mmCIF file of C-alpha atoms in Angstrom:
data_model
loop_
_atom_site.group_PDB
_atom_site.id
_atom_site.type_symbol
_atom_site.label_atom_id
_atom_site.label_comp_id
_atom_site.label_asym_id
_atom_site.label_seq_id
_atom_site.Cartn_x
_atom_site.Cartn_y
_atom_site.Cartn_z
ATOM 1 C CA MET Z 1 18.303 2.922 14.036
ATOM 2 C CA HIS Z 2 15.087 2.386 15.964
ATOM 3 C CA GLN Z 3 14.670 -1.080 17.498
ATOM 4 C CA ALA Z 4 11.519 -2.788 18.781
ATOM 5 C CA SER Z 5 11.186 -2.901 22.546
ATOM 6 C CA LYS Z 6 9.200 -6.146 22.742
ATOM 7 C CA PRO Z 7 11.169 -9.387 23.342
ATOM 8 C CA GLN Z 8 11.786 -11.540 20.275
ATOM 9 C CA VAL Z 9 9.383 -14.394 19.553
ATOM 10 C CA PRO Z 10 11.187 -17.742 20.035
ATOM 11 C CA ALA Z 11 12.150 -19.183 16.647
ATOM 12 C CA ALA Z 12 10.774 -22.585 17.696
ATOM 13 C CA THR Z 13 7.219 -21.175 17.612
ATOM 14 C CA LEU Z 14 7.540 -19.891 14.015
ATOM 15 C CA PRO Z 15 7.157 -21.984 10.839
ATOM 16 C CA SER Z 16 10.108 -22.706 8.571
ATOM 17 C CA PRO Z 17 9.834 -21.423 4.993
ATOM 18 C CA THR Z 18 10.528 -23.619 1.997
ATOM 19 C CA VAL Z 19 12.690 -22.065 -0.727
ATOM 20 C CA GLU Z 20 12.612 -23.689 -4.173
ATOM 21 C CA GLN Z 21 13.907 -22.842 -7.645
ATOM 22 C CA ASP Z 22 12.165 -23.889 -10.861
ATOM 23 C CA GLY Z 23 14.676 -22.604 -13.409
ATOM 24 C CA GLU Z 24 12.851 -19.320 -13.991
ATOM 25 C CA SER Z 25 12.152 -18.148 -10.452
ATOM 26 C CA VAL Z 26 12.880 -18.612 -6.755
ATOM 27 C CA ILE Z 27 9.797 -19.281 -4.632
ATOM 28 C CA MET Z 28 9.197 -19.032 -0.893
ATOM 29 C CA SER Z 29 6.238 -20.867 0.630
ATOM 30 C CA PHE Z 30 5.044 -22.211 3.968
ATOM 31 C CA ASP Z 31 2.710 -24.873 2.587
ATOM 32 C CA GLU Z 32 1.866 -26.578 -0.707
ATOM 33 C CA THR Z 33 -1.181 -24.457 -1.496
ATOM 34 C CA SER Z 34 0.115 -20.875 -1.576
ATOM 35 C CA ILE Z 35 3.130 -18.802 -2.589
ATOM 36 C CA GLN Z 36 4.585 -16.414 -0.037
ATOM 37 C CA SER Z 37 7.002 -14.742 -2.460
ATOM 38 C CA ARG Z 38 8.394 -15.242 -5.948
ATOM 39 C CA MET Z 39 11.494 -13.749 -7.583
ATOM 40 C CA ARG Z 40 12.180 -13.838 -11.300
ATOM 41 C CA LEU Z 41 15.747 -14.901 -11.987
ATOM 42 C CA ASP Z 42 15.925 -12.720 -15.118
ATOM 43 C CA ASP Z 43 14.784 -9.622 -13.181
ATOM 44 C CA PRO Z 44 15.253 -10.052 -9.407
ATOM 45 C CA THR Z 45 13.802 -6.634 -8.482
ATOM 46 C CA ALA Z 46 10.634 -6.970 -10.575
ATOM 47 C CA LEU Z 47 7.326 -7.162 -8.717
ATOM 48 C CA ASP Z 48 6.115 -10.523 -9.984
ATOM 49 C CA LEU Z 49 2.958 -11.022 -7.875
ATOM 50 C CA ASP Z 50 -0.079 -8.872 -8.630
ATOM 51 C CA TYR Z 51 -0.661 -7.672 -5.069
ATOM 52 C CA SER Z 52 2.897 -6.320 -4.791
ATOM 53 C CA ARG Z 53 2.303 -3.940 -7.696
ATOM 54 C CA VAL Z 54 -0.907 -2.693 -6.117
ATOM 55 C CA MET Z 55 1.012 -2.021 -2.896
ATOM 56 C CA MET Z 56 3.083 0.544 -4.815
ATOM 57 C CA ALA Z 57 0.007 2.758 -5.353
ATOM 58 C CA PHE Z 58 1.337 4.968 -2.555
ATOM 59 C CA LEU Z 59 3.643 6.536 -5.183
ATOM 60 C CA LEU Z 60 0.691 8.449 -6.596
ATOM 61 C CA LEU Z 61 0.311 10.245 -3.252
ATOM 62 C CA GLN Z 62 3.948 10.085 -2.110
ATOM 63 C CA PRO Z 63 6.126 10.003 -5.263
ATOM 64 C CA GLN Z 64 9.384 10.734 -3.400
ATOM 65 C CA PRO Z 65 9.089 9.318 0.137
ATOM 66 C CA ALA Z 66 12.027 10.001 2.433
ATOM 67 C CA SER Z 67 11.253 7.059 4.718
ATOM 68 C CA ILE Z 68 9.447 3.732 4.285
ATOM 69 C CA LEU Z 69 8.616 1.125 6.940
ATOM 70 C CA MET Z 70 7.735 -2.410 5.840
ATOM 71 C CA ILE Z 71 6.177 -4.997 8.131
ATOM 72 C CA GLY Z 72 7.023 -8.422 6.727
ATOM 73 C CA LEU Z 73 10.025 -9.294 4.544
ATOM 74 C CA GLY Z 74 9.082 -12.542 2.800
ATOM 75 C CA GLY Z 75 11.272 -12.822 -0.288
ATOM 76 C CA GLY Z 76 11.924 -9.091 -0.172
ATOM 77 C CA SER Z 77 10.125 -8.154 -3.410
ATOM 78 C CA LEU Z 78 8.841 -4.789 -2.194
ATOM 79 C CA ALA Z 79 12.024 -4.065 -0.259
ATOM 80 C CA LYS Z 80 14.266 -4.697 -3.295
ATOM 81 C CA TYR Z 81 12.053 -2.715 -5.659
ATOM 82 C CA CYS Z 82 11.938 0.307 -3.370
ATOM 83 C CA HIS Z 83 15.657 0.123 -2.579
ATOM 84 C CA ARG Z 84 16.535 0.142 -6.273
ATOM 85 C CA HIS Z 85 13.970 2.578 -7.646
ATOM 86 C CA LEU Z 86 13.563 4.948 -4.665
ATOM 87 C CA PRO Z 87 17.252 5.450 -3.813
ATOM 88 C CA GLN Z 88 16.580 8.521 -1.668
ATOM 89 C CA ALA Z 89 14.339 6.609 0.762
ATOM 90 C CA ARG Z 90 15.438 5.254 4.133
ATOM 91 C CA ILE Z 91 13.908 1.775 4.225
ATOM 92 C CA THR Z 92 13.378 -0.309 7.365
ATOM 93 C CA VAL Z 93 11.958 -3.837 7.114
ATOM 94 C CA VAL Z 94 10.712 -5.637 10.228
ATOM 95 C CA GLU Z 95 10.444 -9.426 10.001
ATOM 96 C CA ILE Z 96 9.521 -11.635 12.956
ATOM 97 C CA ASN Z 97 10.830 -14.934 11.558
ATOM 98 C CA PRO Z 98 14.643 -15.327 11.643
ATOM 99 C CA GLU Z 99 14.496 -18.174 9.109
ATOM 100 C CA VAL Z 100 12.840 -15.847 6.603
ATOM 101 C CA ILE Z 101 15.642 -13.350 7.149
ATOM 102 C CA ALA Z 102 18.192 -16.145 6.758
ATOM 103 C CA ALA Z 103 16.845 -16.773 3.240
ATOM 104 C CA ARG Z 104 17.549 -13.184 2.137
ATOM 105 C CA ASP Z 105 20.620 -14.129 0.067
ATOM 106 C CA ALA Z 106 18.589 -16.632 -1.983
ATOM 107 C CA PHE Z 107 16.292 -13.746 -2.942
ATOM 108 C CA GLN Z 108 19.108 -11.230 -3.454
ATOM 109 C CA VAL Z 109 17.877 -8.923 -0.683
ATOM 110 C CA PRO Z 110 20.407 -6.065 -0.298
ATOM 111 C CA VAL Z 111 22.800 -6.061 2.634
ATOM 112 C CA ASP Z 112 22.083 -3.680 5.478
ATOM 113 C CA GLY Z 113 23.461 -0.187 5.061
ATOM 114 C CA GLU Z 114 22.828 3.460 5.832
ATOM 115 C CA LEU Z 115 19.516 3.595 3.935
ATOM 116 C CA PHE Z 116 18.412 -0.049 4.125
ATOM 117 C CA SER Z 117 18.043 -2.391 7.077
ATOM 118 C CA VAL Z 118 16.196 -5.578 8.016
ATOM 119 C CA VAL Z 119 15.256 -5.831 11.702
ATOM 120 C CA GLN Z 120 14.269 -9.123 13.326
ATOM 121 C CA GLY Z 121 11.370 -8.395 15.637
ATOM 122 C CA ASP Z 122 7.646 -8.129 16.266
ATOM 123 C CA GLY Z 123 6.165 -5.687 13.753
ATOM 124 C CA ALA Z 124 3.300 -4.573 15.988
ATOM 125 C CA ALA Z 125 5.652 -3.878 18.893
ATOM 126 C CA PHE Z 126 8.020 -2.009 16.586
ATOM 127 C CA VAL Z 127 5.278 0.306 15.325
ATOM 128 C CA SER Z 128 3.823 0.930 18.788
ATOM 129 C CA SER Z 129 7.213 2.088 20.086
ATOM 130 C CA LEU Z 130 7.874 4.553 17.261
ATOM 131 C CA PRO Z 131 7.903 8.318 17.852
ATOM 132 C CA ARG Z 132 5.082 10.230 16.176
ATOM 133 C CA ASP Z 133 5.563 11.330 12.573
ATOM 134 C CA SER Z 134 8.362 8.826 11.889
ATOM 135 C CA TYR Z 135 7.558 7.637 8.355
ATOM 136 C CA ASP Z 136 6.119 8.823 5.053
ATOM 137 C CA VAL Z 137 4.902 5.342 4.076
ATOM 138 C CA ILE Z 138 4.086 2.163 6.006
ATOM 139 C CA LEU Z 139 3.545 -1.108 4.115
ATOM 140 C CA VAL Z 140 1.936 -3.939 6.088
ATOM 141 C CA ASP Z 141 2.396 -7.354 4.474
ATOM 142 C CA GLY Z 142 2.504 -9.843 7.331
ATOM 143 C CA PHE Z 143 0.684 -13.189 7.444
ATOM 144 C CA GLY Z 144 0.615 -16.335 9.508
ATOM 145 C CA PRO Z 145 1.649 -19.760 8.113
ATOM 146 C CA GLY Z 146 -1.906 -20.484 6.975
ATOM 147 C CA GLY Z 147 -2.304 -17.153 5.198
ATOM 148 C CA GLU Z 148 -4.247 -15.593 8.069
ATOM 149 C CA GLN Z 149 -3.783 -12.073 9.393
ATOM 150 C CA PRO Z 150 -1.815 -12.230 12.685
ATOM 151 C CA ALA Z 151 -3.987 -10.762 15.445
ATOM 152 C CA ASP Z 152 -1.333 -8.225 16.486
ATOM 153 C CA LEU Z 153 -1.049 -6.886 12.925
ATOM 154 C CA CYS Z 154 -4.754 -6.257 12.384
ATOM 155 C CA SER Z 155 -5.949 -4.904 15.721
ATOM 156 C CA LEU Z 156 -7.441 -1.462 16.262
ATOM 157 C CA ALA Z 157 -4.440 -0.642 18.455
ATOM 158 C CA PHE Z 158 -2.044 -1.548 15.642
ATOM 159 C CA TYR Z 159 -3.788 0.640 13.066
ATOM 160 C CA LYS Z 160 -3.888 3.468 15.614
ATOM 161 C CA ALA Z 161 -0.133 3.110 16.117
ATOM 162 C CA CYS Z 162 0.377 3.175 12.332
ATOM 163 C CA ARG Z 163 -1.602 6.406 12.090
ATOM 164 C CA ALA Z 164 0.494 7.992 14.815
ATOM 165 C CA ALA Z 165 3.775 6.857 13.235
ATOM 166 C CA LEU Z 166 2.891 8.392 9.870
ATOM 167 C CA ARG Z 167 3.633 11.986 9.008
ATOM 168 C CA ALA Z 168 0.717 14.314 8.226
ATOM 169 C CA SER Z 169 0.589 13.383 4.538
ATOM 170 C CA GLY Z 170 1.757 9.799 5.116
ATOM 171 C CA VAL Z 171 0.250 6.729 3.453
ATOM 172 C CA LEU Z 172 -0.584 3.302 4.885
ATOM 173 C CA MET Z 173 -0.837 0.310 2.535
ATOM 174 C CA VAL Z 174 -2.204 -2.951 3.975
ATOM 175 C CA ASN Z 175 -2.280 -6.284 2.171
ATOM 176 C CA LEU Z 176 -5.316 -8.269 3.333
ATOM 177 C CA GLN Z 177 -6.648 -11.734 2.644
ATOM 178 C CA ASP Z 178 -9.800 -11.279 0.575
ATOM 179 C CA LYS Z 179 -12.087 -13.429 2.693
ATOM 180 C CA GLU Z 180 -15.299 -12.298 4.319
ATOM 181 C CA PRO Z 181 -16.383 -11.388 6.888
ATOM 182 C CA GLN Z 182 -12.863 -10.846 8.264
ATOM 183 C CA CYS Z 183 -11.760 -8.575 5.431
ATOM 184 C CA SER Z 184 -14.657 -6.171 5.932
ATOM 185 C CA ARG Z 185 -14.027 -6.047 9.670
ATOM 186 C CA LEU Z 186 -10.398 -5.097 9.113
ATOM 187 C CA ILE Z 187 -11.219 -2.341 6.628
ATOM 188 C CA GLY Z 188 -13.655 -1.063 9.243
ATOM 189 C CA ARG Z 189 -10.857 -0.883 11.827
ATOM 190 C CA ILE Z 190 -8.610 1.034 9.449
ATOM 191 C CA TRP Z 191 -11.499 3.372 8.688
ATOM 192 C CA GLN Z 192 -11.997 4.049 12.399
ATOM 193 C CA MET Z 193 -8.400 5.294 12.642
ATOM 194 C CA PHE Z 194 -8.140 7.187 9.340
ATOM 195 C CA GLY Z 195 -11.711 8.298 8.675
ATOM 196 C CA GLU Z 196 -12.916 8.908 5.102
ATOM 197 C CA PRO Z 197 -9.564 8.600 3.238
ATOM 198 C CA VAL Z 198 -9.582 4.785 3.100
ATOM 199 C CA VAL Z 199 -10.060 2.917 -0.176
ATOM 200 C CA PRO Z 200 -9.927 -0.800 -1.088
ATOM 201 C CA LEU Z 201 -7.979 -1.734 -4.226
ATOM 202 C CA GLU Z 202 -8.812 -4.999 -5.961
ATOM 203 C CA VAL Z 203 -6.015 -7.443 -6.862
ATOM 204 C CA ALA Z 204 -6.432 -9.377 -10.111
ATOM 205 C CA CYS Z 205 -5.084 -12.717 -8.847
ATOM 206 C CA GLY Z 206 -3.983 -14.290 -5.584
ATOM 207 C CA GLY Z 207 -6.963 -13.806 -3.262
ATOM 208 C CA ASN Z 208 -5.756 -10.470 -1.900
ATOM 209 C CA LEU Z 209 -7.163 -6.991 -1.447
ATOM 210 C CA VAL Z 210 -4.972 -3.956 -0.712
ATOM 211 C CA VAL Z 211 -6.197 -1.064 1.427
ATOM 212 C CA LEU Z 212 -4.825 2.449 0.956
ATOM 213 C CA ALA Z 213 -5.308 4.921 3.820
ATOM 214 C CA GLY Z 214 -4.031 8.454 4.125
ATOM 215 C CA ASP Z 215 -4.846 12.131 4.480
ATOM 216 C CA ASP Z 216 -8.004 13.779 3.164
ATOM 217 C CA GLY Z 217 -6.102 16.684 1.625
ATOM 218 C CA ALA Z 218 -3.726 14.337 -0.166
ATOM 219 C CA PHE Z 219 -6.673 12.335 -1.524
ATOM 220 C CA ARG Z 220 -8.291 15.505 -2.871
ATOM 221 C CA ALA Z 221 -5.066 16.689 -4.495
ATOM 222 C CA CYS Z 222 -4.529 13.286 -6.090
ATOM 223 C CA ALA Z 223 -8.114 12.713 -7.263
ATOM 224 C CA GLY Z 224 -8.060 15.450 -9.896
ATOM 225 C CA ASN Z 225 -4.502 14.816 -11.076
ATOM 226 C CA LEU Z 226 -4.066 11.061 -10.966
ATOM 227 C CA ARG Z 227 -3.121 10.575 -14.620
ATOM 228 C CA ARG Z 228 -0.796 13.583 -14.531
ATOM 229 C CA ARG Z 229 0.919 12.232 -11.423
ATOM 230 C CA TRP Z 230 1.311 8.839 -13.057
ATOM 231 C CA ARG Z 231 2.944 10.412 -16.146
ATOM 232 C CA ALA Z 232 5.369 12.302 -13.899
ATOM 233 C CA LEU Z 233 6.698 9.060 -12.383
ATOM 234 C CA ASP Z 234 9.738 7.210 -13.708
ATOM 235 C CA ALA Z 235 8.974 4.781 -16.521
ATOM 236 C CA VAL Z 236 9.511 1.756 -14.267
ATOM 237 C CA HIS Z 237 6.837 3.017 -11.850
ATOM 238 C CA GLN Z 238 4.460 3.794 -14.706
ATOM 239 C CA GLY Z 239 4.738 0.180 -15.832
ATOM 240 C CA THR Z 240 4.231 -1.081 -12.297
ATOM 241 C CA LEU Z 241 1.089 0.991 -11.750
ATOM 242 C CA ASP Z 242 -0.436 0.845 -15.227
ATOM 243 C CA ASP Z 243 -3.045 -1.759 -14.218
ATOM 244 C CA VAL Z 244 -3.641 -0.120 -10.833
ATOM 245 C CA LEU Z 245 -4.710 3.277 -12.211
ATOM 246 C CA PRO Z 246 -8.313 2.504 -13.283
ATOM 247 C CA GLY Z 247 -9.285 1.035 -9.908
ATOM 248 C CA LEU Z 248 -7.692 3.847 -7.914
ATOM 249 C CA GLU Z 249 -9.234 6.448 -10.214
ATOM 250 C CA GLU Z 250 -12.678 5.003 -9.523
ATOM 251 C CA GLU Z 251 -12.127 4.856 -5.757
ATOM 252 C CA LEU Z 252 -10.934 8.483 -5.595
ATOM 253 C CA LYS Z 253 -14.010 9.918 -7.336
ATOM 254 C CA PRO Z 254 -15.626 11.007 -4.039
ATOM 255 C CA TRP Z 255 -12.640 13.324 -3.453
ATOM 256 C CA TRP Z 256 -12.758 14.893 -6.933
ATOM 257 C CA THR Z 257 -13.833 18.534 -7.018
ATOM 258 C CA PRO Z 258 -14.944 19.918 -10.403
ATOM 259 C CA PRO Z 259 -13.320 23.133 -11.643
ATOM 260 C CA ALA Z 260 -15.123 26.382 -10.826
ATOM 261 C CA ARG Z 261 -17.586 27.505 -13.492
ATOM 262 C CA GLU Z 262 -16.760 30.491 -15.664
ATOM 263 C CA LYS Z 263 -18.770 33.604 -14.898
ATOM 264 C CA GLN Z 264 -21.712 34.320 -17.209
ATOM 265 C CA PRO Z 265 -20.618 37.221 -19.430
ATOM 266 C CA VAL Z 266 -22.742 40.378 -19.519
ATOM 267 C CA VAL Z 267 -24.828 40.379 -22.680
ATOM 268 C CA GLY Z 268 -25.406 43.696 -24.463
ATOM 269 C CA ASP Z 269 -28.397 44.702 -26.577
ATOM 270 C CA GLY Z 270 -28.738 42.547 -29.630
ATOM 271 C CA ALA Z 271 -25.941 40.146 -28.599
ATOM 272 C CA ALA Z 272 -26.617 36.463 -28.274
ATOM 273 C CA PRO Z 273 -25.857 35.000 -24.832
ATOM 274 C CA VAL Z 274 -22.637 33.018 -24.635
ATOM 275 C CA LYS Z 275 -22.862 29.635 -22.965
ATOM 276 C CA PRO Z 276 -20.047 29.187 -20.429
ATOM 277 C CA LYS Z 277 -17.767 26.183 -20.709
ATOM 278 C CA VAL Z 278 -18.259 23.753 -17.859
ATOM 279 C CA SER Z 279 -16.172 20.657 -17.199
ATOM 280 C CA ALA Z 280 -18.412 17.713 -16.455
ATOM 281 C CA ALA Z 281 -17.730 15.880 -13.204
ATOM 282 C CA PRO Z 282 -17.106 12.146 -13.398
ATOM 283 C CA ALA Z 283 -20.218 10.043 -12.968
ATOM 284 C CA ASP Z 284 -21.149 9.324 -9.364
ATOM 285 C CA ALA Z 285 -18.444 11.694 -8.045
ATOM 286 C CA LYS Z 286 -20.623 12.511 -5.073
ATOM 287 C CA GLY Z 287 -23.256 9.835 -5.335
ATOM 288 C CA THR Z 288 -23.491 6.121 -5.145
ATOM 289 C CA SER Z 289 -19.739 5.525 -5.409
ATOM 290 C CA LYS Z 290 -19.043 7.280 -2.126
ATOM 291 C CA LYS Z 291 -22.033 5.736 -0.390
ATOM 292 C CA ALA Z 292 -20.854 2.269 -1.359
ATOM 293 C CA ALA Z 293 -17.281 2.993 -0.288
ATOM 294 C CA VAL Z 294 -18.267 4.429 3.082
ATOM 295 C CA GLN Z 295 -20.741 1.638 3.728
ATOM 296 C CA ARG Z 296 -18.040 -0.918 3.076
ATOM 297 C CA LYS Z 297 -15.478 0.864 5.235
ATOM 298 C CA ARG Z 298 -17.847 1.019 8.168
ATOM 299 C CA SER Z 299 -18.746 -2.622 7.847
ATOM 300 C CA GLY Z 300 -15.127 -3.666 7.613
ATOM 301 C CA GLY Z 301 -12.659 -4.976 4.568
ATOM 302 C CA ARG Z 302 -10.360 -8.014 2.705
ATOM 303 C CA ARG Z 303 -6.131 -9.994 1.620
#
């Protein structure tokens, strides 16, 4: 198991989480104004918060990942969901705060094993020390006590290290705080490392925005088959991603290539010309949608 090379951050410098139960759920928070994580008692592996379901959009590009790296444990919502519903995946979770890890039993986070492990350490240092092509998917969901993006987890160097640690068709998902101008700056940094295949995905509630970054070829393959890929997923994933599909479909339009036109048949004497069937491309497939997306990426992004 790979371990981070950077020394551990002293626990005294990290905030202590509060864990509370209201009869229907278990909640982790660091202040009175925001929820860090929430687990439903009637379904502990369900993704209860909107942003966590959007983070699973990587399944439409990587439906059967062999390896997943998560930066930030929290209450373990994403870790538990992936461990249960992607049993073939080797999952590594890096969490800097030992008190968050200590709360894992309250949130029913699985014990460490051959395919699942929680590592206490600095997420940025962990990623920077990885060999190239280590993971199929990297999920970045780390925040400071005030909901801010930690500087080490949103630097250009960090996103560069994420790109290097991903395999050729790998996918990066980043949960950002949806506040400008910082959000746009961070999307811009991701765009600098990944180029065109970077799209922002809106989150219905919670003040977050999720960024998906990957490979141009994978984006093109997905753009024309998104609904088909969704139908091929297990029913639990279909339910998770049902509300995510429209937004991702819109964002992938610039990578959609219309089918080739049928050849005009040769018309003999006295025969009426036959009009070839042509599939219409989605509106704005190469127009304003892409211009707006690229303009936003270059200016930056949002949590």
